[in-house]
């Protein structure tokens, strides 16, 4: 029976982790740029930053995902360490609210979620519909996994060893907290860890005295996950999870010292044992926000002293990934072209890194921030040159027809990425400098249009890089279809802008040239990335030779 319980438990936990990731992927693909922009605006204040982090964590069902997003903005200098810590505190609370929602019996929703999610994902072609279907399926799988965890743990209530383990953990709170930390770190999710602990309380007879320290440990372990994932990133990125880990650990230790007084309060909050465990988790993270939010500035000062700048931080080039071009593979065309593809992927990611904060820069970017982004273009140009020379060297060897064609496709896409980088650095970011120096801003309606187009372009950039690697025909078709949609969006934005000019709206008149240039540049960047799909569809015979109607 023990082996069967372990297998069932392992399968349920893996399904739970996969389902949480599925929901997160759906939200990232449907509204990833919007979520990043919400995090990027967190510098408005500690309270607004915490609220932003909470909202995004609820949607992504992961405080760690929010920590990684905030770390990226901290690296670029768009949010301060104090603002980032506020975001992470809010994200911790948001992920605990997800647990609070999932602990209720929602099994009746599973058939509806499966039916609606599968229909949206399988029958509709629109990106938003597919990702909504993915999200609904992910939530259904989470609920199924929770049911499986409950079924797997129910035999433990009658197991002879369970009372001894529960009693030991209940009497040794520090050990229980350490076990909870290890559990959360192993599954890389505080949501999954706390739900598992709640299931053990509900179905296996684990006492509240043992469960609460386990939950406190899960919070510490979740902080360790973010520290681990950012260990190779820039110092500014590592400051945020370090500060958040200090908040979580200090709070958990203080809560552990007050455990005897806090446990009776849980019985007042909720009658169900599992809900009491989740209530402790939510209350802990809520109190962390209330107590620690005023302390973000002093703690940011502390972590900057604990993690001083090293010599490697002075050279930003060392922070960039190393080249994937392997000269030893030149004589092997198949491996050499794979190496060039990886380098193209890196080049595309650099262009995406430049383009991601463009709207923020157009709206309120400072000159140092904009110049820092523009410097990335030199790296893009260097990669472009390296890829061309590398493939030229590969072509001196013996290539079959398919390899020769692939080499030309890679060079062509490298040229397009280099051009896209120029459009970002020399058009959009230069416009941002001009707007800030002249104190010109877009109208509310105009900024909304540009933001929508920008979000779509960023999503298409990610899709294009996936197509580059996977050569998936369905994704390639979606990418080319997005090119037509962007063309329609450009026309609509142009018409709406002219209508605003007719009303003599001052902001629209001042920003007219900039608005039209941004729209045009975004459309061109989208087209350059969409070129990744052309050779794939051409080979499949799924492209027309011309858009012209045949002449009579």
Short mmCIF file of C-alpha atoms in Angstrom, two decimals, residues 14 17 62 84 124 133-134 177 185 188 210 228 239-240 321 333 362 370 385 402 428 434 443 504 519 536 545 549-550:
data_model
loop_
_atom_site.label_atom_id
_atom_site.label_comp_id
_atom_site.label_asym_id
_atom_site.label_seq_id
_atom_site.Cartn_x
_atom_site.Cartn_y
_atom_site.Cartn_z
CA UNK A 14 3.22 16.44 -10.95
CA UNK A 17 2.68 21.56 -10.95
CA UNK A 62 3.09 32.18 -8.75
CA UNK A 84 10.74 45.78 -6.29
CA UNK A 124 -11.05 28.47 -32.26
CA UNK A 133 -9.01 27.75 -23.18
CA UNK A 134 -5.53 26.88 -21.91
CA UNK A 177 9.52 24.47 9.44
CA UNK A 185 11.94 24.31 -2.67
CA UNK A 188 9.34 25.14 -6.67
CA UNK A 210 2.60 20.52 12.96
CA UNK A 228 18.18 30.06 -6.60
CA UNK A 239 18.86 42.12 -4.46
CA UNK A 240 15.09 41.66 -4.72
CA UNK A 321 25.12 35.34 -22.48
CA UNK A 333 26.97 21.69 -41.31
CA UNK A 362 7.87 56.95 -24.55
CA UNK A 370 16.91 55.14 -22.73
CA UNK A 385 28.06 40.26 -38.16
CA UNK A 402 18.42 21.58 -47.69
CA UNK A 428 11.47 54.44 -31.12
CA UNK A 434 12.77 63.74 -28.10
CA UNK A 443 -3.24 61.73 -25.50
CA UNK A 504 -7.99 69.91 -32.25
CA UNK A 519 2.72 53.02 -35.29
CA UNK A 536 8.33 27.31 -43.42
CA UNK A 545 2.88 34.33 -54.73
CA UNK A 549 -6.14 40.10 -57.84
CA UNK A 550 -5.43 38.67 -61.33
#
